[in-house]
Short mmCIF file of C-alpha atoms and ligand atoms in Angstrom, two decimals:
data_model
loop_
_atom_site.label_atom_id
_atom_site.label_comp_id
_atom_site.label_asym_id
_atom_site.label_seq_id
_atom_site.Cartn_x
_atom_site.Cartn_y
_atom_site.Cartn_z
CA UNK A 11 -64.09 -21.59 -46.84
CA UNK A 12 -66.87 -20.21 -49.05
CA UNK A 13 -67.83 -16.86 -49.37
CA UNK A 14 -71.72 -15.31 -50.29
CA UNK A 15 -72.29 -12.07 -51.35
CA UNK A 16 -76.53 -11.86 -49.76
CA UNK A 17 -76.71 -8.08 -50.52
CA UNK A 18 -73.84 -6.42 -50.24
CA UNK A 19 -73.15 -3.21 -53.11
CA UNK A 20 -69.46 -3.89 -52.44
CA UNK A 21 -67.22 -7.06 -52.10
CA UNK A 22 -63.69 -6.94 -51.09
CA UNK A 23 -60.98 -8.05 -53.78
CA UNK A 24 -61.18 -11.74 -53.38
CA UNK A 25 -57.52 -12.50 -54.57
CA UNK A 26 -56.26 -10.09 -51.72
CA UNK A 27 -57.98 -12.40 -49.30
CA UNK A 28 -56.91 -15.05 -50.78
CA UNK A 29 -53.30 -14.11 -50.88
CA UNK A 30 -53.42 -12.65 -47.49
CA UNK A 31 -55.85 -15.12 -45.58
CA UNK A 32 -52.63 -17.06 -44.53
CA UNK A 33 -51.79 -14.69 -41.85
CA UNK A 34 -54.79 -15.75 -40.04
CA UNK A 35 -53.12 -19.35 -40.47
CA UNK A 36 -54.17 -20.39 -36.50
CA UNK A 37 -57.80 -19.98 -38.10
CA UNK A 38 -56.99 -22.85 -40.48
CA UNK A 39 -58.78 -25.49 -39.25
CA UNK A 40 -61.96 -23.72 -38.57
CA UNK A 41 -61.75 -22.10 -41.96
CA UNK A 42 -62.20 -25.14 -43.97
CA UNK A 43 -66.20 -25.55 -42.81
CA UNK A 44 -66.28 -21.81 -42.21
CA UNK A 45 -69.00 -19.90 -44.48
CA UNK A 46 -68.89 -15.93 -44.79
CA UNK A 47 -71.77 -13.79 -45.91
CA UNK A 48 -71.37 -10.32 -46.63
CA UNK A 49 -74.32 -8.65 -46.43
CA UNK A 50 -75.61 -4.71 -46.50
CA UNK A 51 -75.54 -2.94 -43.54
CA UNK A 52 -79.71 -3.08 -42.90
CA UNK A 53 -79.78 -6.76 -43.07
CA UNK A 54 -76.51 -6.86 -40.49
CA UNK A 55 -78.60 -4.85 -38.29
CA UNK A 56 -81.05 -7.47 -38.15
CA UNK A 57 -78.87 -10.43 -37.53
CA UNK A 58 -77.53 -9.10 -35.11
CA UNK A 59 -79.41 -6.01 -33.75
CA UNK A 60 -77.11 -2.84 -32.57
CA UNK A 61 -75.63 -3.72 -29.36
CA UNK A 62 -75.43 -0.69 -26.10
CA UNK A 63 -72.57 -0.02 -25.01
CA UNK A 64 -71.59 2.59 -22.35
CA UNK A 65 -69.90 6.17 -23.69
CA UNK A 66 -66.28 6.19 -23.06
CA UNK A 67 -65.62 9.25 -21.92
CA UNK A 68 -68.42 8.84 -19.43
CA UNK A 69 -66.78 5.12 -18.83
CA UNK A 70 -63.79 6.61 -17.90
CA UNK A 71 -65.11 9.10 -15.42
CA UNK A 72 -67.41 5.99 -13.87
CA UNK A 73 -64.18 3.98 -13.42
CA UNK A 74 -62.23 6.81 -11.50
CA UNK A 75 -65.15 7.96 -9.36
CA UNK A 76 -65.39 4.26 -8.48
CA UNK A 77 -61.63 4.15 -7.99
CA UNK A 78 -62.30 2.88 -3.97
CA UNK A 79 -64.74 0.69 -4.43
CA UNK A 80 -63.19 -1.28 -7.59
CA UNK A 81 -59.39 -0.49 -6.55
CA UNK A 82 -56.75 2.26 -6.76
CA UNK A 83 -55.70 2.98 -10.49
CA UNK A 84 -52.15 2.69 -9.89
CA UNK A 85 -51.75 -0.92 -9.17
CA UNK A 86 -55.51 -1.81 -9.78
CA UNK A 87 -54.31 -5.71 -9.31
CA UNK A 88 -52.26 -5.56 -6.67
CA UNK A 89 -55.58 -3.47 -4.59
CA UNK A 90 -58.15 -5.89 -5.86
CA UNK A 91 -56.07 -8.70 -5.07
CA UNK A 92 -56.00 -7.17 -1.90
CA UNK A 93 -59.61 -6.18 -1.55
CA UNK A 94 -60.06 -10.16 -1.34
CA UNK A 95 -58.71 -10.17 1.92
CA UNK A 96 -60.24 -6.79 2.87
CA UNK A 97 -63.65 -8.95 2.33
CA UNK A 98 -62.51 -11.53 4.46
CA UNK A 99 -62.50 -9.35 7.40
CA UNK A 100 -66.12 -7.67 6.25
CA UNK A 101 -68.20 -10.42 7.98
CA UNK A 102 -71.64 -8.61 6.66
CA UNK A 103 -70.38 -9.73 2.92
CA UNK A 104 -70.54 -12.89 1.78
CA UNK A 105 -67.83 -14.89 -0.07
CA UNK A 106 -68.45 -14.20 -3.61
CA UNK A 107 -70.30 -10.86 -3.13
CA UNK A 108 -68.71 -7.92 -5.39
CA UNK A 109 -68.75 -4.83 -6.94
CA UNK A 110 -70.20 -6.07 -10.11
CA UNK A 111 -68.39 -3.75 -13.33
CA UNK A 112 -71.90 -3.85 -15.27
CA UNK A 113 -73.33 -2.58 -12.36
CA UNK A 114 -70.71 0.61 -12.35
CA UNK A 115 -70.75 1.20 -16.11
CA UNK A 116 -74.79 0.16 -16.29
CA UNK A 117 -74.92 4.19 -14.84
CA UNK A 118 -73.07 5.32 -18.01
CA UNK A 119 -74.60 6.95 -20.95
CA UNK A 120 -75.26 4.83 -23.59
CA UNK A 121 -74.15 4.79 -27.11
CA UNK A 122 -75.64 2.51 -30.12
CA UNK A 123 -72.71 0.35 -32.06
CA UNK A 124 -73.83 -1.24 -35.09
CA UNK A 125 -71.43 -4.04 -35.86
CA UNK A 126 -69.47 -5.01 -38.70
CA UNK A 127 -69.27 -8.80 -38.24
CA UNK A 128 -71.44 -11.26 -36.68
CA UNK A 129 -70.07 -15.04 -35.44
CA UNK A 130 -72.96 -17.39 -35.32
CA UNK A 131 -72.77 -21.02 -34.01
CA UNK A 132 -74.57 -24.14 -35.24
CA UNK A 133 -77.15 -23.00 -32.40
CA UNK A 134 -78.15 -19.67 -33.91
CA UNK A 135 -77.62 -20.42 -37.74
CA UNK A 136 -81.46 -21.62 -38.35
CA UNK A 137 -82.94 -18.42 -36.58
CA UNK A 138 -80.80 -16.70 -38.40
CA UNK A 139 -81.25 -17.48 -41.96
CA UNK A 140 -84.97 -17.55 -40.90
CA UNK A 141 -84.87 -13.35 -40.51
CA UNK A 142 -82.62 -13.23 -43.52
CA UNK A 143 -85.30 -14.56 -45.60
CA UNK A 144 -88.00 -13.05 -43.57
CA UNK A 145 -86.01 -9.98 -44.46
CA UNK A 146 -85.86 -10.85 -47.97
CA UNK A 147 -88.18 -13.74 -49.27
CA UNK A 148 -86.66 -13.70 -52.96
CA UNK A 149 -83.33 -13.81 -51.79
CA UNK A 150 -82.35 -16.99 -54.06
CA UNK A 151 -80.35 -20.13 -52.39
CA UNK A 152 -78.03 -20.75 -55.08
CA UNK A 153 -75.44 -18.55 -54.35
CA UNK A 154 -72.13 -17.29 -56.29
CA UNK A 155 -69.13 -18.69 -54.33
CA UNK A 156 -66.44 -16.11 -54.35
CA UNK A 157 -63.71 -17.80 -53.79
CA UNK A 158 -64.20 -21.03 -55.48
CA UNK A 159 -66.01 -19.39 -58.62
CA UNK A 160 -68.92 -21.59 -58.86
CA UNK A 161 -73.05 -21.52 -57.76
CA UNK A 162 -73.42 -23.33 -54.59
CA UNK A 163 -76.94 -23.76 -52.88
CA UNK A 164 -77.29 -22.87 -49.81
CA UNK A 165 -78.78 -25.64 -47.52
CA UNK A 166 -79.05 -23.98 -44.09
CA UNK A 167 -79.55 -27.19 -42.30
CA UNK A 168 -75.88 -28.25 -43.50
CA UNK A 169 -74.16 -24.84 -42.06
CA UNK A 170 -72.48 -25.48 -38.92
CA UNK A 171 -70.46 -22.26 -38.89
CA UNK A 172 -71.09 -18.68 -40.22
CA UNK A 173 -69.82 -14.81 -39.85
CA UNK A 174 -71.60 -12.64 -41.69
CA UNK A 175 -69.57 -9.42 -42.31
CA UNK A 176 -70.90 -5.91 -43.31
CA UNK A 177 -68.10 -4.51 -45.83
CA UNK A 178 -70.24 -1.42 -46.49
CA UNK A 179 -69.52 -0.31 -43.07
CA UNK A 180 -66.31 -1.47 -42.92
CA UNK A 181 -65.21 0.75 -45.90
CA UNK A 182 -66.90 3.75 -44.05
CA UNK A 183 -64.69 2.95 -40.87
CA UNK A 184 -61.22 1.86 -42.62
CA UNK A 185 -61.39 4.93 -45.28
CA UNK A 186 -61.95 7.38 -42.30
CA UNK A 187 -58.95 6.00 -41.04
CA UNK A 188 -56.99 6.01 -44.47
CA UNK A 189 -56.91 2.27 -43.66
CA UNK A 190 -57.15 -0.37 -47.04
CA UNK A 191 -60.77 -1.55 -46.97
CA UNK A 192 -59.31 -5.28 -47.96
CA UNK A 193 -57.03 -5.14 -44.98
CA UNK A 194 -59.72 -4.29 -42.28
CA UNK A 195 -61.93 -6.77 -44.48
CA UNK A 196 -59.00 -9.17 -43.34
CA UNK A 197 -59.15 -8.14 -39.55
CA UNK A 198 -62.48 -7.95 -38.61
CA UNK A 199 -62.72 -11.61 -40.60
CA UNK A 200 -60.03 -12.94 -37.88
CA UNK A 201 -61.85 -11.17 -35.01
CA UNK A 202 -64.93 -13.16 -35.73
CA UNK A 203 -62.71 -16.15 -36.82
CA UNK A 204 -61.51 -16.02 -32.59
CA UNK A 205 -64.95 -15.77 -31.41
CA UNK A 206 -65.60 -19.25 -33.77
CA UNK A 207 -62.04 -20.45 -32.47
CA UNK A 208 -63.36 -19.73 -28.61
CA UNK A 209 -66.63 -20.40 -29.47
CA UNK A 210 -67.45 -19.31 -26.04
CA UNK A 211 -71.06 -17.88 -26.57
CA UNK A 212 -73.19 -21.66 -25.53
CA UNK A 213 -71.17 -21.32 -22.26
CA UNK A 214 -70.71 -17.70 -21.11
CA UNK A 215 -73.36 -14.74 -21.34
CA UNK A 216 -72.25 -12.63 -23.52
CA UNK A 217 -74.70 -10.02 -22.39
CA UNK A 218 -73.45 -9.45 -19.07
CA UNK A 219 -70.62 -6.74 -19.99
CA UNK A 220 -67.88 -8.67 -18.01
CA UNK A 221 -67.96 -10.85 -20.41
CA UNK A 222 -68.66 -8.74 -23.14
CA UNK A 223 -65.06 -6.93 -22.41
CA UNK A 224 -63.16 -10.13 -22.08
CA UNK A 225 -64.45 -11.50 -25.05
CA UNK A 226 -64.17 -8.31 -27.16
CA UNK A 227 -60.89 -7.62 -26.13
CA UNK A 228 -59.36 -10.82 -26.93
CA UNK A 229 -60.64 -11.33 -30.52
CA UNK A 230 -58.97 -7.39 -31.23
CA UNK A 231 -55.89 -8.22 -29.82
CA UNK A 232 -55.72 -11.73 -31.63
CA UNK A 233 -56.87 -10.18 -34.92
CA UNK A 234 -54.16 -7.93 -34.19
CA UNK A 235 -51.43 -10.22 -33.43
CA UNK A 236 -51.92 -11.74 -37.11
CA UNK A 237 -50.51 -9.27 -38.59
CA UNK A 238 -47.62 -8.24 -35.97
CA UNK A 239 -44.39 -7.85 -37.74
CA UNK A 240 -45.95 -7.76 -41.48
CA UNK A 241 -46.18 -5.33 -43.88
CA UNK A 242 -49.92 -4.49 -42.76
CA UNK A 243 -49.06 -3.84 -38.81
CA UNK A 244 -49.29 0.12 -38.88
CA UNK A 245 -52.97 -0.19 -40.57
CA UNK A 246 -54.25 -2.84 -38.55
CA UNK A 247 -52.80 -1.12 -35.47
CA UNK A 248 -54.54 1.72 -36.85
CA UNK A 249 -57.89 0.45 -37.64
CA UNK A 250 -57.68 -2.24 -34.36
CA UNK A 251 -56.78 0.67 -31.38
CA UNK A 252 -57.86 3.98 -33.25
CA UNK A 253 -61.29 3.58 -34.72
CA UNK A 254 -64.21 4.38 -33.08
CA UNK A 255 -64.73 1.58 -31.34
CA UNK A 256 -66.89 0.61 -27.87
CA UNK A 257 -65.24 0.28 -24.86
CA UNK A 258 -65.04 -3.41 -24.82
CA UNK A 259 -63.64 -3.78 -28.26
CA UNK A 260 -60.72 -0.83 -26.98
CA UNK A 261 -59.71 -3.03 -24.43
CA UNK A 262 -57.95 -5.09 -26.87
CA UNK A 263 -55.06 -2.85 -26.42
CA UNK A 264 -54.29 -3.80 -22.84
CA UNK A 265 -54.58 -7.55 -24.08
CA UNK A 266 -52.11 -6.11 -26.75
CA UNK A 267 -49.56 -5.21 -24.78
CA UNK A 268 -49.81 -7.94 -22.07
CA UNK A 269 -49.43 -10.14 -25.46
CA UNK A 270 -45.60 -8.62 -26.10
CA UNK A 271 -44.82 -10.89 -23.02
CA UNK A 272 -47.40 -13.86 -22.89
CA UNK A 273 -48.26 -15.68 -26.12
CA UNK A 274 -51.88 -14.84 -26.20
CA UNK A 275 -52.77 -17.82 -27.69
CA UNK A 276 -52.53 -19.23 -24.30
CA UNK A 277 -54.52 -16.66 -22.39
CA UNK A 278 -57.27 -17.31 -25.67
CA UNK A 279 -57.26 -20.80 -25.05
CA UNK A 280 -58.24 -20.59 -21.14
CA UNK A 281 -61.06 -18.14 -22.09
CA UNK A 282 -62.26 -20.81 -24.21
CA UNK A 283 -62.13 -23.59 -21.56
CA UNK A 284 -62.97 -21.25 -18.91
CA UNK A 285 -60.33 -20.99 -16.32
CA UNK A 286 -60.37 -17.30 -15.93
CA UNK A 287 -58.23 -17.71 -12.92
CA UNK A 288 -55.49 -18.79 -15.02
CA UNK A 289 -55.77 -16.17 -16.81
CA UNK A 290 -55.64 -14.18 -13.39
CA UNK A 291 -52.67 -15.54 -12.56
CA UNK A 292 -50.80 -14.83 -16.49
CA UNK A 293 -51.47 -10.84 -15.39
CA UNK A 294 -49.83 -11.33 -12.04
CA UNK A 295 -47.11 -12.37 -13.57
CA UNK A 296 -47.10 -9.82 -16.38
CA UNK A 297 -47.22 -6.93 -13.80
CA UNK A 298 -45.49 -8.03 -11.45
CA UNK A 299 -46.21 -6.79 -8.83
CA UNK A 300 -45.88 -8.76 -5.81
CA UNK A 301 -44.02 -5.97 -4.21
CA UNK A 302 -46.51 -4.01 -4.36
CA UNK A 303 -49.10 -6.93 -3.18
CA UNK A 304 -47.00 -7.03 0.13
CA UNK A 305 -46.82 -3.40 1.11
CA UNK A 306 -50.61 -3.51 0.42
CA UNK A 307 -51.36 -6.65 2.63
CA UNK A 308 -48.32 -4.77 4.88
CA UNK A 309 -46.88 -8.06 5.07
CA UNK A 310 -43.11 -9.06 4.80
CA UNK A 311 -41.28 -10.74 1.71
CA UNK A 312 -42.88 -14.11 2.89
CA UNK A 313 -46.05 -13.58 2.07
CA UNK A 314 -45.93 -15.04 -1.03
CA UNK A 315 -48.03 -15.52 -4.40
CA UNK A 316 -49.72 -18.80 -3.40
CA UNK A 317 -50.90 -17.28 -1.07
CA UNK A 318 -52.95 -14.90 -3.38
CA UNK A 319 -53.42 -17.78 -5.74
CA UNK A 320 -54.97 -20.06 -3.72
CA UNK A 321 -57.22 -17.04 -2.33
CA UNK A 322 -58.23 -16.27 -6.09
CA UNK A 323 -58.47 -20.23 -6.94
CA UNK A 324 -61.55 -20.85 -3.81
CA UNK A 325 -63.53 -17.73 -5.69
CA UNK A 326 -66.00 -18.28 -7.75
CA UNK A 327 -65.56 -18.19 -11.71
CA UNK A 328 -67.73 -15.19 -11.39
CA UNK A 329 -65.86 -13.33 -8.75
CA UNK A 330 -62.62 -13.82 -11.12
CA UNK A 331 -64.06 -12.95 -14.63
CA UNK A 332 -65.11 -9.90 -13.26
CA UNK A 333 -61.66 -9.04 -11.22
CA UNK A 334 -60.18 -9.55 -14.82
CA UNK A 335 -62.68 -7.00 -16.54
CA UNK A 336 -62.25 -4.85 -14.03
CA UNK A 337 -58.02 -5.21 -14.69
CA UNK A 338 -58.46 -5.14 -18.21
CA UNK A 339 -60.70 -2.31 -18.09
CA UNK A 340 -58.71 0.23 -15.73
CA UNK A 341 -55.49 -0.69 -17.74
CA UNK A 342 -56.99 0.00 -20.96
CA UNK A 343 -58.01 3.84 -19.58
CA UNK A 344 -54.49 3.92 -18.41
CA UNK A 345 -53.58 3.49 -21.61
CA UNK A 346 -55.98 5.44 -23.74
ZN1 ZN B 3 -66.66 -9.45 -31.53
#
């Protein structure tokens, strides 16, 4: 791990990180070729442009009004579960038709977020570095290492793996929160480290906000699992779940507290190979809520969950990553 200071006024205490870095110890491996650039917030905002995202209140209000058409908020798996059979018998809709979540919150106001960190795979890193120094032509390639203490040119062609991290705006957001600056430094550095560890971007578009809310969700929770049971888990609960976050970065705390029963590393890993039903099927479990499934249905103790598995497992990937938004999402208000 080497890290750059590009622009940045501030820098986080480098022995903190150093000392604390080990929490994030499932990161390991990545970390080794891993290079972090902090960087001011103007330059963040041009790697990585600030993102829409749909106002939560108005988010909130989209998802009840919608309430039929997605599911009911009690149970919301248990209905859409159901509503997979209620398609069946629609014989105007075809198989993998849905109610799309993107189209439901597309109606909601919009809000800019300007974003702290910034994950970029071996695919983006020479577009990249071509805006930096577009942005800055005298921006000088041998670089002060902070952590190893030496000059280090930068040969963007050798990169594989960056984040980029905006501490300026990180201080504004953790001291808000009376949160340590170093500590949230720490955080959103493992939320980026779990996009790198998924490394899902070259196969999923991350545009389409089903996605977007899986995605999110999981690299909050995981960022927040690091420091479960240490000294730092009131501030990081604080700065994860409180701050004023989008919606798909809130939904971390459903993932959160599906995580006290499932070790999320293994709901992280089948995001990163892809088998969102799996996933699907983790939830079921965590909820269960199979009675419920069967007064829905109205069908008697025998109708049992392979049934509803192997209905989920002929859907399409699509039709399931956005059942699991949709999950994750109404939970999340539940909770909120
Ligand atoms: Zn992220």
């Amino acid at each position: 791990m080497r890290i750059f200071n590009i622009n940045s006024q501030v820098t986080p205490d480098i022995e903190f990180i150093k000392k604390y870095i080990s929490y994030g110890f499932i990161f390991n491996k990545i970390l080794k070729n891993m290079d972090i650039f902090i960087v001011n917030e103007e330059l963040m905002d041009v790697i990585n442009p600030p993102l829409e995202e749909p106002e939560i209140s108005c988010a909130d209000e989209m998802i009840k009004s919608n309430a039929n058409k997605i599911s009911a908020l009690r149970h919301p798996m248990a209905i859409a579960i159901a509503n997979v059979f209620e398609d069946e018998k629609d014989k105007n809709m075809k198989r993998d038709e849905f109610t799309d979540i993107s189209d439901i919150l597309g109606k909601c106001r919009k809000v800019k977020y300007n974003v702290s960190g910034f994950y970029a795979g071996y695919s983006t890193i020479d577009n990249i570095f071509n805006s930096i120094f577009k942005y800055n032509s005298s921006l000088d390639k041998n670089m002060y290492d902070l952590i190893n203490n030496n000059h280090s040119s930068i040969d963007t062609n050798k990169i594989k793996k960056a984040i980029f991290i905006c501490y300026e705006r990180i201080i504004k957001s953790s001291t808000d929160l009376k949160v340590d600056p170093n500590t949230a430094f720490l955080i959103t550095l493992f939320h980026e480290l779990t996009h790198a560890y998924m490394d899902s971007s070259k196969k999923l578009d991350y545009y389409n906000y089903r996605n977007r809310i899986i995605e999110e969700s999981l690299c909050e929770a995981m960022s927040y699992d690091c420091f479960k049971g240490t000294e730092f888990d009131g501030d990081v609960a604080k700065f994860v779940f409180e701050s004023d976050k989008p919606l798909s970065y809130k939904c971390g705390i459903y993932i959160s507290e599906i995580a006290k029963t499932i070790p999320l590393i293994s709901i992280v890993n089948r995001w990163k190979h892809g088998n969102v039903k799996e996933i699907l099927f983790y939830f079921y479990e965590f909820e269960k809520l199979s009675d419920d499934i069967c007064k829905v249905l109205k069908q008697g103790p025998f109708f049992n969950r392979t049934n509803i598995f192997y209905n989920i497992a002929n859907r399409s990937d699509d039709y399931a990553s956005n059942l699991l938004a949709m999950i994750i999402v109404e939970k999340t208000f539940e909770m909120l």
